[in-house]
CSV table of C-alpha atoms and ligand atoms in Angstrom, one decimal:
chain,number,residue,atom,x,y,z
A,1,UNK,CA,9.2,-4.9,24.6
A,2,UNK,CA,8.5,-1.4,25.3
A,3,UNK,CA,6.3,0.1,27.6
A,4,UNK,CA,4.0,1.1,24.5
A,5,UNK,CA,4.0,-2.7,23.6
A,6,UNK,CA,2.8,-3.9,26.7
A,7,UNK,CA,-0.3,-1.2,26.8
A,8,UNK,CA,-1.4,-2.4,23.2
A,9,UNK,CA,-3.6,-5.7,24.5
A,10,UNK,CA,-4.4,-6.3,20.9
A,11,UNK,CA,-0.9,-6.2,19.5
A,12,UNK,CA,-0.3,-9.2,17.1
A,13,UNK,CA,2.9,-10.6,15.5
A,14,UNK,CA,2.9,-11.5,11.8
A,15,UNK,CA,2.3,-14.9,11.0
A,16,UNK,CA,5.5,-17.1,11.6
A,17,UNK,CA,5.3,-19.7,9.0
A,18,UNK,CA,3.0,-18.8,6.0
A,19,UNK,CA,2.1,-21.6,4.0
A,20,UNK,CA,3.5,-22.0,0.2
A,21,UNK,CA,0.7,-20.5,-1.9
A,22,UNK,CA,-0.7,-22.9,-4.7
A,23,UNK,CA,-1.0,-20.0,-7.1
A,24,UNK,CA,2.5,-19.1,-8.7
A,25,UNK,CA,2.8,-15.6,-9.6
A,26,UNK,CA,4.0,-14.7,-13.1
A,27,UNK,CA,7.8,-14.0,-13.5
A,28,UNK,CA,8.7,-10.5,-12.2
A,29,UNK,CA,5.7,-10.3,-9.8
A,30,UNK,CA,5.3,-7.2,-7.5
A,31,UNK,CA,4.3,-7.1,-3.9
A,32,UNK,CA,3.4,-3.3,-4.3
A,33,UNK,CA,2.5,-2.8,-0.5
A,34,UNK,CA,4.3,-3.9,2.4
A,35,UNK,CA,6.2,-2.1,5.6
A,36,UNK,CA,9.4,-2.5,7.3
A,37,UNK,CA,9.6,-1.5,11.1
A,38,UNK,CA,12.4,-1.1,13.0
A,39,UNK,CA,14.3,-2.8,14.4
A,40,UNK,CA,13.3,-0.2,17.2
A,41,UNK,CA,16.6,0.0,18.5
A,42,UNK,CA,18.0,1.5,15.2
A,43,UNK,CA,14.7,2.9,13.7
A,44,UNK,CA,12.5,4.0,16.9
A,45,UNK,CA,8.8,4.5,16.3
A,46,UNK,CA,7.2,8.1,16.1
A,47,UNK,CA,6.3,9.7,19.2
A,48,UNK,CA,2.7,10.0,19.3
A,49,UNK,CA,2.0,6.7,17.0
A,50,UNK,CA,-1.3,5.5,17.2
A,51,UNK,CA,0.0,2.0,17.7
A,52,UNK,CA,3.4,0.1,17.9
A,53,UNK,CA,4.0,-2.5,15.6
A,54,UNK,CA,6.0,-6.0,15.6
A,55,UNK,CA,9.7,-5.1,14.3
A,56,UNK,CA,9.6,-6.5,11.1
A,57,UNK,CA,12.9,-6.1,9.5
A,58,UNK,CA,14.2,-5.9,5.7
A,59,UNK,CA,15.5,-8.8,5.9
A,60,UNK,CA,12.3,-10.9,6.8
A,61,UNK,CA,10.2,-9.1,4.1
A,62,UNK,CA,13.0,-10.0,1.5
A,63,UNK,CA,12.7,-13.7,2.5
A,64,UNK,CA,9.2,-13.5,2.7
A,65,UNK,CA,9.0,-12.0,-0.7
A,66,UNK,CA,11.2,-14.9,-2.3
A,67,UNK,CA,9.1,-17.6,-0.3
A,68,UNK,CA,5.9,-16.3,-1.8
A,69,UNK,CA,7.2,-16.2,-5.5
A,70,UNK,CA,7.7,-12.5,-5.9
A,71,UNK,CA,10.6,-10.7,-7.5
A,72,UNK,CA,10.3,-7.2,-6.1
A,73,UNK,CA,8.7,-5.1,-3.3
A,74,UNK,CA,7.1,-1.2,-3.2
A,75,UNK,CA,7.8,-0.6,0.7
A,76,UNK,CA,5.2,2.0,2.1
A,77,UNK,CA,5.9,4.1,5.0
A,78,UNK,CA,3.4,3.5,7.7
A,79,UNK,CA,1.8,6.0,10.4
A,80,UNK,CA,3.9,4.1,13.3
A,81,UNK,CA,7.3,5.4,11.5
A,82,UNK,CA,6.0,9.2,11.2
A,83,UNK,CA,7.7,11.5,8.7
A,84,UNK,CA,11.4,9.7,9.5
A,85,UNK,CA,11.7,7.3,6.3
A,86,UNK,CA,15.1,6.0,7.6
A,87,UNK,CA,14.0,2.4,8.0
A,88,UNK,CA,12.4,2.7,4.5
A,89,UNK,CA,15.6,4.1,2.9
A,90,UNK,CA,17.8,1.7,4.8
A,91,UNK,CA,15.6,-1.3,3.1
A,92,UNK,CA,15.7,0.2,-0.2
A,93,UNK,CA,19.3,0.7,-0.1
A,94,UNK,CA,19.6,-3.3,0.8
A,95,UNK,CA,17.2,-4.1,-2.0
A,96,UNK,CA,18.7,-2.1,-4.7
A,97,UNK,CA,16.7,-2.1,-8.0
A,98,UNK,CA,14.4,-4.8,-6.4
A,99,UNK,CA,12.5,-2.2,-4.5
A,100,UNK,CA,10.9,1.0,-4.4
A,101,UNK,CA,9.5,3.2,-1.9
A,102,UNK,CA,6.7,5.4,-0.8
A,103,UNK,CA,7.7,8.0,1.8
A,104,UNK,CA,5.6,10.3,4.2
A,105,UNK,CA,7.1,13.6,4.5
A,106,UNK,CA,6.6,17.1,6.2
A,107,UNK,CA,5.9,20.1,4.4
A,108,UNK,CA,9.4,21.5,5.2
A,109,UNK,CA,11.2,18.5,3.7
A,110,UNK,CA,14.3,20.2,1.9
A,111,UNK,CA,14.7,19.7,-1.9
A,112,UNK,CA,18.1,17.9,-0.6
A,113,UNK,CA,15.9,15.4,1.6
A,114,UNK,CA,13.8,14.6,-1.2
A,115,UNK,CA,16.9,14.0,-3.9
A,116,UNK,CA,18.6,11.4,-1.3
A,117,UNK,CA,15.1,9.7,-0.9
A,118,UNK,CA,14.7,9.7,-5.0
A,119,UNK,CA,18.3,8.1,-5.3
A,120,UNK,CA,17.1,5.4,-2.9
A,121,UNK,CA,14.2,4.5,-5.0
A,122,UNK,CA,11.4,6.3,-3.5
A,123,UNK,CA,8.6,7.1,-6.1
A,124,UNK,CA,5.7,8.9,-4.2
A,125,UNK,CA,4.5,10.3,-1.1
A,126,UNK,CA,1.4,9.0,1.2
A,127,UNK,CA,-1.1,11.4,2.5
A,128,UNK,CA,-3.0,9.3,5.2
A,129,UNK,CA,-6.6,10.7,5.9
A,130,UNK,CA,-7.5,7.7,7.9
A,131,UNK,CA,-8.6,9.4,11.4
A,132,UNK,CA,-8.0,6.4,13.8
A,133,UNK,CA,-4.4,6.6,12.5
A,134,UNK,CA,-3.2,10.3,12.0
A,135,UNK,CA,-3.9,13.8,13.2
A,136,UNK,CA,-5.5,15.6,10.4
A,137,UNK,CA,-3.2,17.4,7.9
A,138,UNK,CA,-4.9,20.6,5.9
A,139,UNK,CA,-5.5,19.8,2.2
A,140,UNK,CA,-3.6,23.0,1.2
A,141,UNK,CA,-0.5,21.5,3.0
A,142,UNK,CA,-0.7,18.2,1.4
A,143,UNK,CA,-1.2,20.1,-2.3
A,144,UNK,CA,2.3,22.0,-1.5
A,145,UNK,CA,3.6,18.6,-0.8
A,146,UNK,CA,2.1,17.3,-4.1
A,147,UNK,CA,3.4,20.3,-6.6
A,148,UNK,CA,6.8,19.4,-5.2
A,149,UNK,CA,7.1,15.9,-5.8
A,150,UNK,CA,5.1,16.1,-9.2
A,151,UNK,CA,8.3,17.7,-10.1
A,152,UNK,CA,10.4,14.7,-9.5
A,153,UNK,CA,8.0,12.5,-11.5
A,154,UNK,CA,6.7,11.1,-8.2
A,155,UNK,CA,2.9,10.2,-7.6
A,156,UNK,CA,0.6,10.2,-4.6
A,157,UNK,CA,-0.7,7.4,-2.7
A,158,UNK,CA,-3.7,7.9,-0.7
A,159,UNK,CA,-5.1,6.0,2.4
A,160,UNK,CA,-8.9,6.9,3.3
A,161,UNK,CA,-12.0,5.2,4.5
A,162,UNK,CA,-15.3,4.8,2.5
A,163,UNK,CA,-17.3,7.1,4.5
A,164,UNK,CA,-14.7,9.8,4.0
A,165,UNK,CA,-14.8,9.9,-0.1
A,166,UNK,CA,-17.7,12.0,-0.8
A,167,UNK,CA,-15.5,14.8,1.0
A,168,UNK,CA,-12.3,14.2,-0.2
A,169,UNK,CA,-13.3,13.8,-4.2
A,170,UNK,CA,-12.5,17.5,-4.9
A,171,UNK,CA,-9.1,17.4,-3.7
A,172,UNK,CA,-8.2,14.1,-5.1
A,173,UNK,CA,-9.5,15.0,-8.5
A,174,UNK,CA,-7.2,18.1,-8.0
A,175,UNK,CA,-3.9,16.5,-7.4
A,176,UNK,CA,-1.4,17.0,-10.2
A,177,UNK,CA,0.0,13.5,-10.4
A,178,UNK,CA,-1.3,9.8,-10.9
A,179,UNK,CA,-2.9,8.9,-7.5
A,180,UNK,CA,-2.9,5.7,-5.9
A,181,UNK,CA,-5.9,4.4,-3.5
A,182,UNK,CA,-4.8,2.3,-0.9
A,183,UNK,CA,-6.9,-1.1,-0.5
A,184,UNK,CA,-9.8,-0.1,-2.7
A,185,UNK,CA,-10.6,3.1,-0.4
A,186,UNK,CA,-11.9,0.4,2.2
A,187,UNK,CA,-15.4,-0.3,1.3
A,188,UNK,CA,-17.8,-1.7,3.9
A,189,UNK,CA,-18.0,-5.2,2.4
A,190,UNK,CA,-21.1,-5.8,4.5
A,191,UNK,CA,-22.9,-3.5,2.1
A,192,UNK,CA,-23.6,-4.7,-1.6
A,193,UNK,CA,-21.4,-3.7,-4.4
A,194,UNK,CA,-24.4,-1.8,-5.6
A,195,UNK,CA,-24.2,0.6,-2.7
A,196,UNK,CA,-23.4,4.2,-3.2
A,197,UNK,CA,-20.4,4.2,-1.3
A,198,UNK,CA,-18.5,1.6,-3.6
A,199,UNK,CA,-20.3,2.8,-6.7
A,200,UNK,CA,-18.8,6.6,-5.8
A,201,UNK,CA,-15.4,4.9,-5.8
A,202,UNK,CA,-16.3,3.5,-9.1
A,203,UNK,CA,-17.5,6.6,-10.4
A,204,UNK,CA,-14.1,8.0,-9.0
A,205,UNK,CA,-12.1,5.8,-11.3
A,206,UNK,CA,-14.2,5.9,-14.2
A,207,UNK,CA,-14.1,10.0,-14.1
A,208,UNK,CA,-10.2,10.4,-13.5
A,209,UNK,CA,-7.7,7.8,-15.6
A,210,UNK,CA,-5.0,9.2,-13.4
A,211,UNK,CA,-6.5,7.6,-10.2
A,212,UNK,CA,-5.5,3.8,-9.5
A,213,UNK,CA,-6.2,1.6,-6.7
A,214,UNK,CA,-4.7,-1.4,-4.8
A,215,UNK,CA,-6.8,-4.4,-4.5
A,216,UNK,CA,-5.5,-5.2,-1.3
A,217,UNK,CA,-6.3,-6.1,2.3
A,218,UNK,CA,-9.2,-8.7,2.2
A,219,UNK,CA,-8.0,-9.7,5.6
A,220,UNK,CA,-8.7,-6.0,7.0
A,221,UNK,CA,-12.2,-5.8,4.9
A,222,UNK,CA,-13.3,-8.9,5.6
A,223,UNK,CA,-16.4,-9.4,8.1
A,224,UNK,CA,-16.4,-13.4,7.7
A,225,UNK,CA,-12.4,-13.9,7.9
A,226,UNK,CA,-10.3,-16.3,5.6
A,227,UNK,CA,-10.7,-17.3,2.9
A,228,UNK,CA,-12.2,-13.8,2.5
A,229,UNK,CA,-15.3,-14.8,0.1
A,230,UNK,CA,-16.9,-11.8,1.3
A,231,UNK,CA,-14.2,-9.5,-0.3
A,232,UNK,CA,-13.6,-11.4,-3.6
A,233,UNK,CA,-16.3,-9.6,-5.5
A,234,UNK,CA,-15.1,-6.2,-4.7
A,235,UNK,CA,-11.6,-6.8,-5.9
A,236,UNK,CA,-12.5,-8.7,-8.9
A,237,UNK,CA,-15.0,-5.7,-10.1
A,238,UNK,CA,-12.2,-3.3,-9.8
A,239,UNK,CA,-9.7,-5.7,-11.5
A,240,UNK,CA,-11.9,-6.6,-14.6
A,241,UNK,CA,-13.0,-2.7,-14.9
A,242,UNK,CA,-9.6,-1.0,-14.5
A,243,UNK,CA,-7.2,-3.7,-15.5
A,244,UNK,CA,-4.2,-1.4,-16.1
A,245,UNK,CA,-4.7,0.8,-13.1
A,246,UNK,CA,-4.7,-2.0,-10.3
A,247,UNK,CA,-2.0,-3.0,-7.9
A,248,UNK,CA,-1.5,-5.7,-5.4
A,249,UNK,CA,0.1,-6.2,-2.2
A,250,UNK,CA,0.2,-8.4,0.7
A,251,UNK,CA,0.3,-5.7,3.5
A,252,UNK,CA,3.1,-7.7,5.2
A,253,UNK,CA,3.7,-7.5,8.4
A,254,UNK,CA,0.0,-6.5,8.9
A,255,UNK,CA,0.2,-3.5,11.3
A,256,UNK,CA,-2.7,-3.0,13.5
A,257,UNK,CA,-4.6,-6.0,12.5
A,258,UNK,CA,-7.1,-6.5,15.4
A,259,UNK,CA,-9.2,-9.4,14.2
A,260,UNK,CA,-6.8,-12.1,13.0
A,261,UNK,CA,-3.2,-12.4,11.7
A,262,UNK,CA,-3.5,-13.4,8.1
A,263,UNK,CA,-1.2,-16.1,6.5
A,264,UNK,CA,0.5,-14.6,3.7
A,265,UNK,CA,0.4,-17.7,1.3
A,266,UNK,CA,-3.5,-17.5,1.7
A,267,UNK,CA,-3.5,-13.8,0.7
A,268,UNK,CA,-1.2,-15.0,-2.5
A,269,UNK,CA,-4.1,-17.7,-3.1
A,270,UNK,CA,-6.7,-14.7,-3.4
A,271,UNK,CA,-5.2,-13.4,-6.6
A,272,UNK,CA,-6.4,-16.0,-9.0
A,273,UNK,CA,-9.8,-15.5,-7.7
A,274,UNK,CA,-9.9,-11.8,-8.3
A,275,UNK,CA,-7.7,-11.5,-11.4
A,276,UNK,CA,-9.2,-14.8,-13.2
A,277,UNK,CA,-7.2,-14.7,-16.4
A,278,UNK,CA,-3.1,-14.8,-17.2
A,279,UNK,CA,-3.5,-11.5,-19.0
A,280,UNK,CA,-5.3,-10.1,-15.8
A,281,UNK,CA,-2.7,-11.4,-13.5
A,282,UNK,CA,0.3,-10.2,-15.9
A,283,UNK,CA,-1.3,-6.4,-15.6
A,284,UNK,CA,-1.9,-6.4,-12.0
A,285,UNK,CA,1.4,-8.4,-10.7
A,286,UNK,CA,3.8,-7.0,-13.3
A,287,UNK,CA,3.3,-4.7,-16.0
A,288,UNK,CA,1.3,-2.0,-14.0
A,289,UNK,CA,3.7,-1.9,-10.8
A,290,UNK,CA,6.7,-1.8,-13.2
A,291,UNK,CA,5.1,1.0,-15.3
A,292,UNK,CA,4.4,3.0,-12.4
A,293,UNK,CA,7.8,2.5,-10.2
A,294,UNK,CA,10.3,1.2,-12.4
A,295,UNK,CA,9.5,3.2,-15.8
A,296,UNK,CA,13.2,4.6,-15.5
A,297,UNK,CA,14.2,0.8,-16.2
A,298,UNK,CA,12.3,1.0,-19.9
A,299,UNK,CA,13.9,4.6,-20.4
A,300,UNK,CA,17.3,3.2,-19.7
A,301,UNK,CA,16.6,0.2,-22.1
A,302,UNK,CA,15.3,2.3,-24.6
A,303,UNK,CA,18.5,4.7,-24.7
A,304,UNK,CA,21.0,1.4,-25.0
B,401,LIG,C1,-1.8,-0.6,6.1
B,401,LIG,C2,-2.9,-0.4,7.1
B,401,LIG,C3,-3.0,0.2,8.2
B,401,LIG,C4,-2.2,1.1,8.7
B,401,LIG,C5,-1.3,2.0,8.4
B,401,LIG,O1,0.1,3.9,7.9
B,401,LIG,C6,-0.4,2.9,8.7
B,401,LIG,O2,-0.3,2.9,10.1
B,401,LIG,O3,-1.3,2.0,6.8
B,401,LIG,C7,-4.2,0.2,8.9
B,401,LIG,O4,-4.2,0.2,10.2
B,401,LIG,O5,-5.0,0.1,8.5
B,401,LIG,O6,-2.1,-0.1,5.0
B,401,LIG,O7,-1.0,-1.0,6.5
């Protein structure tokens, strides 16, 4: 264990033995938010990171994918690996067509580096506005990156917390691509759905049909803990109002969790409570992520 890990008193490893979910995902289901970490000897964590995760290998991720009944992953670069996407790209090479990636890049990334990531399966960049995770990046720097990756057909994934949304709205509305908001914009589930904070988020999606969201992370948002009853109404509201602009993911291996380490099988069993019909489940787990991350497969199919 590294010196940094010893210092992290609240460091938790992922659940060693998740239960098999009762809910069976539809054929071709995509877990659209998860991570690979390390192994740190091969892919060291970033200097200046705000936390040190447990190593979470691509092999473990793909085994969990199969165990939970999913076919594909979207692997998201997290802050602890900074702007070095080597572990992500390595996992994408192993997964082949069964995974896509969301990278974090610096403004001086070269076209050649972007092309290498594109070939590996990266289809988006992530802009992180969560102050406890990253030092702030000026919005004009993010906009420059957005304009470059838009040319590759990539989209933008954004991570922020509800109190920061009001200030971010003009920037989010000015982005030139599809924009995916992580974890429902992190509402405070102690406030009612009718509260202005969540209503502002709903209005953002109402007013901008290029803005999507992940109805993920009940384990981060909950106050009451498993089985996450206090988060269900928030996710379900979004699934029913924006059925063709929602994604779902486990967030395995749940980096930087302070309260508890979730059982991934229990997280899968949340799905039928937030997407209550087969049609909603098919959109959430298959049609939406396939359209966003694997659209070239359709184009190939159409040409053949
Ligand atoms: C997540 C959530 C977290 C961490 C990161 O980039 C990250 O380090 O996203 C968090 O601490 O809320 O989506 O994995």
